[in-house]
Coordinates of C-alpha atoms in Angstrom, one line a residue:
X848 CA -57.1 68.5 62.4
X849 CA -59.1 70.3 59.7
X850 CA -62.2 72.1 61.0
X851 CA -64.9 74.4 59.4
X852 CA -63.2 77.5 60.8
X853 CA -60.0 76.7 58.8
X854 CA -62.0 75.8 55.7
X855 CA -64.1 79.0 55.9
X856 CA -61.0 81.2 56.3
X857 CA -59.2 79.7 53.4
X858 CA -62.3 80.0 51.2
X859 CA -62.8 83.6 52.1
X860 CA -59.2 84.5 51.4
X861 CA -59.1 82.6 48.2
X862 CA -62.2 84.3 46.9
X863 CA -60.6 87.7 47.6
X864 CA -57.8 86.8 45.2
X865 CA -55.1 85.9 47.8
X866 CA -53.0 83.0 46.5
X867 CA -52.6 79.7 48.3
X868 CA -49.0 80.4 49.4
X869 CA -49.9 83.7 51.0
X870 CA -52.8 82.0 52.8
X871 CA -50.6 79.2 54.0
X872 CA -47.9 81.6 55.3
X873 CA -50.5 83.6 57.2
X874 CA -52.0 80.5 58.8
X875 CA -48.6 79.1 59.7
X876 CA -47.8 82.4 61.4
X877 CA -50.9 82.1 63.4
X878 CA -50.5 78.7 64.8
X879 CA -52.1 76.3 62.3
X880 CA -50.3 73.0 61.6
X881 CA -48.8 72.5 58.2
X882 CA -50.5 69.1 57.9
X883 CA -53.9 70.6 58.7
X884 CA -53.4 73.4 56.2
X885 CA -52.4 71.0 53.4
X886 CA -55.4 68.8 54.2
X887 CA -57.7 71.8 54.1
X888 CA -56.5 72.9 50.7
X889 CA -57.4 69.4 49.5
X890 CA -60.8 69.4 51.1
X891 CA -63.9 69.5 48.8
X892 CA -65.2 72.8 50.1
X893 CA -62.0 74.8 49.6
X894 CA -62.3 76.9 46.4
X895 CA -59.1 75.4 44.9
X896 CA -60.9 72.5 43.2
X897 CA -61.1 72.6 39.4
X898 CA -64.7 73.8 39.5
X899 CA -63.9 76.8 41.8
X900 CA -60.8 77.6 39.9
X901 CA -62.9 77.5 36.8
X902 CA -65.3 80.1 38.2
X903 CA -62.4 82.3 39.4
X904 CA -60.7 82.1 36.0
X905 CA -64.0 82.9 34.4
X906 CA -64.4 86.0 36.6
X907 CA -60.9 87.3 35.9
X908 CA -61.3 86.6 32.1
X909 CA -64.7 88.3 32.1
X910 CA -63.4 91.4 33.9
X911 CA -60.5 91.6 31.6
X912 CA -62.7 91.3 28.5
X913 CA -65.1 93.9 29.8
X914 CA -62.2 96.4 30.4
X915 CA -60.7 95.8 27.0
X916 CA -64.0 96.3 25.3
X917 CA -64.5 99.5 27.2
X918 CA -61.2 100.8 25.8
X919 CA -61.9 99.4 22.3
X920 CA -65.5 100.3 21.9
X921 CA -65.7 103.9 23.0
X922 CA -69.0 104.5 21.5
X923 CA -70.9 101.8 23.4
X924 CA -70.1 103.2 26.9
X925 CA -71.0 106.7 25.8
X926 CA -74.3 105.4 24.5
X927 CA -75.1 103.3 27.6
X928 CA -74.1 106.2 29.9
X929 CA -77.1 108.0 28.5
X930 CA -79.4 105.5 30.3
X931 CA -77.6 104.9 33.6
X932 CA -75.6 107.0 36.0
X933 CA -74.0 106.3 39.3
X934 CA -75.9 107.2 42.5
X935 CA -74.8 109.9 44.9
X936 CA -72.2 109.0 47.5
X937 CA -73.8 106.7 50.1
X938 CA -74.2 107.3 53.8
X939 CA -72.0 104.6 55.4
X940 CA -71.4 106.4 58.7
X941 CA -72.8 103.5 60.6
X942 CA -70.0 101.3 59.1
X943 CA -67.1 103.6 59.7
X944 CA -64.4 102.5 62.2
X945 CA -63.2 105.1 64.7
X946 CA -59.7 105.7 65.9
X947 CA -59.1 103.8 69.2
X948 CA -56.7 105.0 71.8
X949 CA -55.4 102.6 74.6
X950 CA -52.5 103.6 76.9
X951 CA -49.6 101.2 76.3
X952 CA -49.5 100.3 80.0
X953 CA -53.1 99.2 79.9
X954 CA -52.8 97.3 76.6
X955 CA -52.4 93.5 76.8
X956 CA -51.1 93.5 73.2
X957 CA -47.6 94.5 74.3
X958 CA -47.4 91.6 76.9
X959 CA -48.6 89.1 74.3
X960 CA -46.0 90.2 71.7
X961 CA -43.2 89.4 74.2
X962 CA -44.2 85.7 74.2
X963 CA -42.5 84.8 71.0
X964 CA -39.1 85.6 72.4
X965 CA -39.4 83.5 75.6
X966 CA -41.9 80.7 75.0
X967 CA -40.6 77.1 75.2
X968 CA -42.1 73.9 73.9
X969 CA -40.3 70.5 74.0
X970 CA -39.0 69.6 70.6
X971 CA -41.2 67.3 68.5
X972 CA -43.8 67.1 71.2
X973 CA -46.5 69.3 69.6
X974 CA -48.9 66.5 69.0
X975 CA -48.4 65.1 72.5
X976 CA -49.2 68.6 73.9
X977 CA -52.3 68.8 71.8
X978 CA -53.4 65.4 73.1
X979 CA -52.7 66.4 76.7
X980 CA -54.8 69.6 76.3
X981 CA -57.6 67.6 74.8
X982 CA -57.5 65.2 77.7
X983 CA -56.6 62.2 75.6
X984 CA -53.3 61.5 77.4
X985 CA -51.1 62.9 80.2
X986 CA -47.3 63.0 80.4
X987 CA -46.3 64.3 83.8
X988 CA -42.6 64.7 82.7
X989 CA -43.5 66.9 79.8
X990 CA -45.9 68.9 82.0
X991 CA -43.1 69.5 84.5
X992 CA -40.7 70.5 81.7
X993 CA -43.2 73.0 80.3
X994 CA -44.0 74.5 83.7
X995 CA -40.3 74.9 84.7
X996 CA -39.0 76.4 81.5
X997 CA -41.8 78.9 80.8
X998 CA -41.9 80.9 84.0
X999 CA -41.3 84.2 82.1
X1000 CA -43.8 83.3 79.5
X1001 CA -46.5 82.5 82.1
X1002 CA -45.7 85.8 83.8
X1003 CA -46.3 87.7 80.6
X1004 CA -49.5 85.8 79.9
X1005 CA -50.8 86.4 83.4
X1006 CA -49.9 90.1 83.1
X1007 CA -51.8 90.3 79.8
X1008 CA -54.8 88.8 81.5
X1009 CA -54.7 91.4 84.2
X1010 CA -54.5 94.4 81.8
X1011 CA -57.9 96.2 81.3
X1012 CA -57.8 96.4 77.5
X1013 CA -56.4 94.8 74.3
X1014 CA -55.9 96.7 71.0
X1015 CA -53.6 96.0 68.1
X1016 CA -52.0 99.4 67.4
X1017 CA -52.1 98.7 63.6
X1018 CA -55.9 98.4 63.6
X1019 CA -56.5 101.1 66.1
X1020 CA -56.4 103.7 63.3
X1021 CA -58.6 103.1 60.3
X1022 CA -56.1 104.9 58.1
X1023 CA -53.8 101.9 58.6
X1024 CA -56.4 99.2 57.7
X1025 CA -55.7 98.3 54.1
X1026 CA -55.0 95.0 52.3
X1027 CA -51.3 95.7 52.8
X1028 CA -51.6 96.0 56.6
X1029 CA -49.1 93.8 58.4
X1030 CA -50.9 91.3 60.7
X1031 CA -49.1 90.6 63.9
X1032 CA -48.1 86.9 64.1
X1033 CA -50.3 85.3 66.8
X1034 CA -48.8 81.8 66.7
X1035 CA -47.2 82.2 70.1
X1036 CA -50.5 83.4 71.6
X1037 CA -52.4 80.2 70.7
X1038 CA -49.3 78.1 71.7
X1039 CA -49.2 79.9 75.0
X1040 CA -52.9 79.1 75.6
X1041 CA -52.1 75.4 75.2
X1042 CA -49.1 75.6 77.5
X1043 CA -51.3 77.5 80.0
X1044 CA -53.8 74.6 79.9
X1045 CA -51.0 72.2 80.6
X1046 CA -49.9 74.3 83.6
X1047 CA -53.5 74.5 84.9
X1048 CA -54.0 70.7 84.6
X1049 CA -50.6 70.1 86.3
X1050 CA -51.6 72.4 89.2
X1051 CA -54.9 70.6 89.5
X1052 CA -53.2 67.2 89.7
X1053 CA -51.2 68.6 92.6
X1054 CA -54.4 69.7 94.4
X1055 CA -53.8 73.4 93.8
X1056 CA -57.3 73.9 92.4
X1057 CA -57.6 77.7 92.8
X1058 CA -54.3 78.3 91.1
X1059 CA -55.3 75.9 88.4
X1060 CA -58.6 77.6 87.7
X1061 CA -57.0 81.0 87.8
X1062 CA -54.4 79.9 85.2
X1063 CA -57.1 78.4 82.9
X1064 CA -59.1 81.7 83.1
X1065 CA -56.1 83.7 82.0
X1066 CA -56.8 82.4 78.4
X1067 CA -60.5 83.2 78.8
X1068 CA -59.8 86.7 79.9
X1069 CA -57.3 87.4 77.1
X1070 CA -59.6 86.0 74.4
X1071 CA -62.4 88.2 75.8
X1072 CA -60.2 91.3 75.6
X1073 CA -59.4 90.6 72.0
X1074 CA -63.0 90.1 71.2
X1075 CA -63.9 93.5 72.8
X1076 CA -61.3 95.3 70.7
X1077 CA -61.3 96.7 67.2
X1078 CA -60.1 93.5 65.8
X1079 CA -59.4 91.9 62.4
X1080 CA -61.1 88.6 61.4
X1081 CA -58.0 86.6 62.1
X1082 CA -57.6 88.2 65.6
X1083 CA -61.3 87.4 66.3
X1084 CA -60.8 83.7 65.3
X1085 CA -57.6 83.4 67.3
X1086 CA -59.5 84.9 70.3
X1087 CA -62.2 82.2 69.9
X1088 CA -59.5 79.5 69.9
X1089 CA -57.7 80.9 73.0
X1090 CA -60.9 81.5 75.0
X1091 CA -62.1 78.0 74.0
X1092 CA -58.9 76.3 75.3
X1093 CA -59.3 78.1 78.6
X1094 CA -63.0 77.1 79.1
X1095 CA -62.4 73.5 78.0
X1096 CA -59.6 73.4 80.6
X1097 CA -61.9 74.7 83.4
X1098 CA -64.3 71.9 82.6
X1099 CA -61.5 69.3 82.9
X1100 CA -60.5 70.7 86.4
X1101 CA -64.0 70.8 87.9
X1102 CA -64.6 67.0 88.4
X1103 CA -61.7 66.6 90.8
X1104 CA -61.7 70.0 92.5
X1105 CA -61.9 70.2 96.3
X1106 CA -62.9 73.8 96.3
X1107 CA -65.8 74.8 98.5
X1108 CA -69.2 75.5 97.1
X1109 CA -68.8 79.2 97.9
X1110 CA -65.5 79.4 96.0
X1111 CA -67.1 77.6 93.0
X1112 CA -70.0 80.0 93.0
X1113 CA -67.6 82.9 92.8
X1114 CA -66.0 81.3 89.7
X1115 CA -69.4 80.7 88.1
X1116 CA -70.3 84.4 88.7
X1117 CA -67.0 85.5 87.2
X1118 CA -68.0 83.8 83.9
X1119 CA -71.0 86.2 83.5
X1120 CA -68.6 88.7 82.0
X1121 CA -67.5 86.4 79.2
X1122 CA -70.8 86.1 77.3
X1123 CA -70.7 89.4 75.4
X1124 CA -68.3 88.6 72.6
X1125 CA -69.9 90.2 69.5
X1126 CA -68.1 93.6 69.6
X1127 CA -64.9 92.3 68.0
X1128 CA -67.0 90.4 65.4
X1129 CA -68.9 93.6 64.5
X1130 CA -65.6 95.5 64.3
X1131 CA -64.2 92.8 62.0
X1132 CA -67.3 93.1 59.7
X1133 CA -66.8 96.9 59.6
X1134 CA -63.1 96.3 58.9
X1135 CA -63.9 94.2 55.9
X1136 CA -66.2 96.9 54.5
X1137 CA -63.5 99.5 55.2
X1138 CA -61.0 97.6 53.1
X1139 CA -63.6 97.1 50.3
X1140 CA -64.5 100.8 50.3
X1141 CA -60.8 101.7 50.3
X1142 CA -60.2 99.4 47.3
X1143 CA -63.1 101.0 45.3
X1144 CA -61.8 104.6 46.1
X1145 CA -58.3 103.6 45.2
X1146 CA -59.3 102.2 41.8
X1147 CA -61.2 105.4 41.0
X1148 CA -58.3 107.5 42.1
X1149 CA -55.9 105.7 39.8
X1150 CA -54.1 103.5 42.3
X1151 CA -52.4 100.9 40.1
X1152 CA -52.0 98.3 42.9
X1153 CA -55.7 98.3 43.5
X1154 CA -56.4 98.2 39.8
X1155 CA -54.2 95.2 39.4
X1156 CA -56.5 93.3 41.8
X1157 CA -59.4 93.9 39.4
X1158 CA -58.1 93.7 35.9
X1159 CA -54.7 91.9 36.3
X1160 CA -51.1 92.9 35.8
X1161 CA -51.0 93.5 32.1
X1162 CA -54.2 95.4 31.6
X1163 CA -53.4 97.7 34.6
X1164 CA -50.4 99.1 32.7
X1165 CA -52.7 100.6 30.1
X1166 CA -53.3 104.3 31.0
X1167 CA -56.6 104.3 29.2
X1168 CA -58.1 101.7 31.5
X1169 CA -57.9 103.7 34.7
X1170 CA -59.5 106.6 32.8
X1171 CA -62.3 104.5 31.4
X1172 CA -63.1 102.6 34.6
X1173 CA -64.0 105.8 36.4
X1174 CA -67.7 106.7 36.5
X1175 CA -68.6 104.6 33.5
X1176 CA -71.5 102.2 32.8
X1177 CA -69.6 99.0 33.8
X1178 CA -68.1 100.3 37.1
X1179 CA -70.1 102.7 39.2
X1180 CA -68.2 103.2 42.5
X1181 CA -71.1 104.4 44.7
X1182 CA -73.4 101.7 43.6
X1183 CA -70.7 99.1 44.3
X1184 CA -70.1 100.6 47.7
X1185 CA -73.8 100.3 48.4
X1186 CA -73.7 96.6 47.6
X1187 CA -70.9 96.0 50.0
X1188 CA -72.5 98.2 52.6
X1189 CA -75.7 96.1 52.5
X1190 CA -73.6 93.0 52.8
X1191 CA -71.8 94.4 55.8
X1192 CA -75.0 95.5 57.5
X1193 CA -76.5 92.0 57.1
X1194 CA -73.5 90.4 58.7
X1195 CA -73.5 92.9 61.6
X1196 CA -77.2 92.2 62.1
X1197 CA -76.4 88.5 62.3
X1198 CA -73.9 89.1 65.1
X1199 CA -76.8 90.0 67.4
X1200 CA -79.4 87.4 66.2
X1201 CA -80.2 84.0 67.6
X1202 CA -78.1 81.2 66.1
X1203 CA -81.2 79.6 64.5
X1204 CA -81.7 82.7 62.4
X1205 CA -78.1 83.1 61.6
X1206 CA -77.9 79.7 60.1
X1207 CA -80.2 80.6 57.1
X1208 CA -78.1 83.6 56.0
X1209 CA -77.1 83.5 52.4
X1210 CA -75.3 85.8 50.0
X1211 CA -77.3 86.7 46.9
X1212 CA -75.3 86.5 43.6
X1213 CA -75.9 89.7 41.5
X1214 CA -73.8 89.3 38.3
X1215 CA -75.4 87.4 35.4
X1216 CA -73.8 84.1 34.5
X1217 CA -74.6 84.6 30.8
X1218 CA -71.6 86.4 29.1
X1219 CA -73.9 88.3 26.8
X1220 CA -76.0 89.7 29.6
X1221 CA -72.9 90.4 31.5
X1222 CA -71.6 92.6 28.7
X1223 CA -74.7 94.7 28.8
X1224 CA -75.2 94.7 32.6
X1225 CA -75.0 98.0 34.3
X1226 CA -72.2 98.1 37.0
X1227 CA -71.1 94.6 35.9
X1228 CA -67.7 95.0 37.4
X1229 CA -69.1 96.1 40.7
X1230 CA -71.5 93.2 40.8
X1231 CA -68.8 90.7 39.9
X1232 CA -66.6 92.1 42.7
X1233 CA -69.5 91.7 45.1
X1234 CA -70.1 88.1 44.1
X1235 CA -66.4 87.2 44.4
X1236 CA -65.6 88.9 47.7
X1237 CA -68.9 88.7 49.6
X1238 CA -68.8 85.1 50.6
X1239 CA -71.1 83.9 53.4
X1240 CA -69.7 84.4 56.8
X1241 CA -72.4 82.5 58.6
X1242 CA -69.9 80.1 60.1
X1243 CA -68.1 82.9 61.9
X1244 CA -71.2 84.0 63.6
X1245 CA -72.0 80.4 64.4
X1246 CA -68.6 80.2 66.1
X1247 CA -69.7 83.0 68.4
X1248 CA -72.8 81.0 69.3
X1249 CA -70.7 77.9 70.1
X1250 CA -68.6 80.0 72.3
X1251 CA -71.6 81.4 74.2
X1252 CA -72.8 77.8 74.6
X1253 CA -69.3 76.8 76.0
X1254 CA -69.4 79.6 78.6
X1255 CA -73.0 78.7 79.7
X1256 CA -72.2 74.9 79.9
X1257 CA -69.0 75.7 81.9
X1258 CA -70.9 78.0 84.3
X1259 CA -73.7 75.4 84.8
X1260 CA -71.1 72.6 85.4
X1261 CA -69.4 74.6 88.1
X1262 CA -72.6 75.3 89.9
X1263 CA -73.8 71.7 89.6
X1264 CA -70.5 70.7 91.3
X1265 CA -71.2 73.3 94.1
X1266 CA -74.8 71.9 94.5
X1267 CA -73.5 68.4 94.7
X1268 CA -70.9 69.4 97.3
X1269 CA -73.7 70.8 99.5
X1270 CA -76.5 68.2 98.9
X1271 CA -74.6 65.1 97.8
X1272 CA -77.1 65.0 94.9
X1273 CA -77.5 66.3 91.4
X1274 CA -80.2 69.0 90.9
X1275 CA -83.3 67.6 89.3
X1276 CA -83.3 70.5 86.9
X1277 CA -81.1 73.6 86.4
X1278 CA -83.9 75.7 88.0
X1279 CA -82.9 74.1 91.3
X1280 CA -79.7 76.2 91.1
X1281 CA -81.7 79.4 91.3
X1282 CA -81.1 81.6 93.2
X1283 CA -78.5 80.1 95.6
X1284 CA -76.0 79.1 92.9
X1285 CA -77.0 81.1 89.8
X1286 CA -79.0 84.2 89.2
X1287 CA -80.2 82.9 85.9
X1288 CA -80.1 79.5 84.1
X1289 CA -77.7 79.8 81.1
X1290 CA -79.4 80.0 77.7
X1291 CA -79.0 77.6 74.8
X1292 CA -77.9 80.2 72.2
X1293 CA -79.2 78.1 69.3
X1294 CA -82.9 78.2 70.3
X1295 CA -82.9 81.0 72.9
X1296 CA -84.4 78.7 75.5
X1297 CA -82.8 77.3 78.7
X1298 CA -79.7 75.1 78.4
X1299 CA -80.7 71.4 78.3
X1300 CA -79.8 69.2 81.2
X1301 CA -80.3 65.5 82.1
X1302 CA -79.6 64.4 85.7
X1303 CA -80.1 60.8 84.6
X1304 CA -77.6 60.9 81.7
X1305 CA -75.3 63.4 83.6
X1306 CA -75.1 65.7 80.6
X1307 CA -75.6 69.3 79.6
X1308 CA -76.4 69.9 76.0
X1309 CA -77.8 72.2 73.3
X1310 CA -80.2 71.5 70.4
X1311 CA -77.5 72.6 68.0
X1312 CA -77.8 74.2 64.6
X1313 CA -80.7 71.9 63.4
X1314 CA -82.8 73.2 66.4
X1315 CA -84.0 69.6 67.0
X1316 CA -83.7 68.3 70.6
X1317 CA -82.4 64.7 70.3
X1318 CA -81.7 64.3 74.0
X1319 CA -78.0 64.8 73.7
X1320 CA -75.3 63.3 71.5
X1321 CA -72.3 61.0 71.9
X1322 CA -68.8 61.8 70.5
X1323 CA -65.3 63.0 71.2
X1324 CA -65.8 66.7 70.1
X1325 CA -68.9 68.6 71.2
X1326 CA -68.4 71.1 68.3
X1327 CA -69.1 68.3 65.8
X1328 CA -72.2 66.8 67.5
X1329 CA -75.8 67.2 66.3
X1330 CA -76.7 68.1 69.9
X1331 CA -73.5 69.6 71.3
X1332 CA -73.1 67.7 74.6
X1333 CA -71.0 68.1 77.7
X1334 CA -70.4 65.2 80.1
X1335 CA -70.7 65.8 83.9
X1336 CA -67.8 63.6 85.1
X1337 CA -68.4 63.8 88.8

């Protein structure tokens, strides 16, 4: 099913010049369904519509024209350079990635990479499995088959959850982070999280509640480790998916659990460690800046591959272009880096802001739309590159907020269950859970206030992105609700 996460990722990649086939192969390698990808490419917000292609074509043509004019009209750049010079190299030390070292035996990455060789999924049952994970249906025969034939995969997954760290070796060293970096396929990781959810629900139906919750929390733990690492954007998004599957599964197990209130309180306390998830997002923002900075330096140094991404295949063969693009009026590397640095800092700031503030983040367009003004615009190429690449990443930060909400709602639901076990009643308010069941009432990340709760409606909910309290919403997917709402089904 197409969601905003998929649409935003395709939009970002398309605006960075990556063609649709490459985007599609990357998404397939990381667990997205072909039907969802095809639907996403046809959706209105994906920049593959005629209007978006028109802008992309305009940008490429404009860049090509500018570069050709620089070569042909030698006198004009010389004249313009009398009035504008590049700035001194910028201080971007706050945006630099550091080399990360994690001992192999402590690194969950190596356990996860083993999954692809042993994982088993019944043939032609992918949709049924998705429906089982979502709680729409249950097939006990498929569940038994999955559990019996994935013993080794479950062992690797559990071992990964027990490891103290996760770090992809490729992104541990900034020197390796370039547009040509090979991204480890994570399709099997997402797939394993779904199969883990099936096993957890299967155990719960057998009355093995503790084993069931421990299995579900394996996905939460692994997703958290990825988010705490020096991760790429696609790793961070996969971590959100894995972690979300685990937390959703915990919520499905709670209504029927026979665990004591003391055991439930221990699980609720364990969830405290899963709120802090912004480190990987900040590292991903820094990684994007690292690649942008690398591309600018590569163009200046004469790297033909990097130059192709700016002026195209034919123009990049002209030896004069690399010479003229360096330190001239139309392309000023340090000023261009400064533009991307400001963009990266704004995104990093948003990772720590309340969700209500994040929602309003916009990316300012810098290049003139008038061709005549563009021709005389200082650092025109740098500004065009900024406008093409620096798309709004508000939705990624909003995903982080949704995840914090899911952790808080799951934690509250567990403790309400414990309270009901002890009193045979629901708490009148979440404050009744303090301090016996919770040390603090979970926050609604969208307005920074307490998570909303209605004993009468038996719901937990958030005000959502519009910051308007509508008393909760009705629907099949809380992520799509105006007021994201979680039903208390016990």
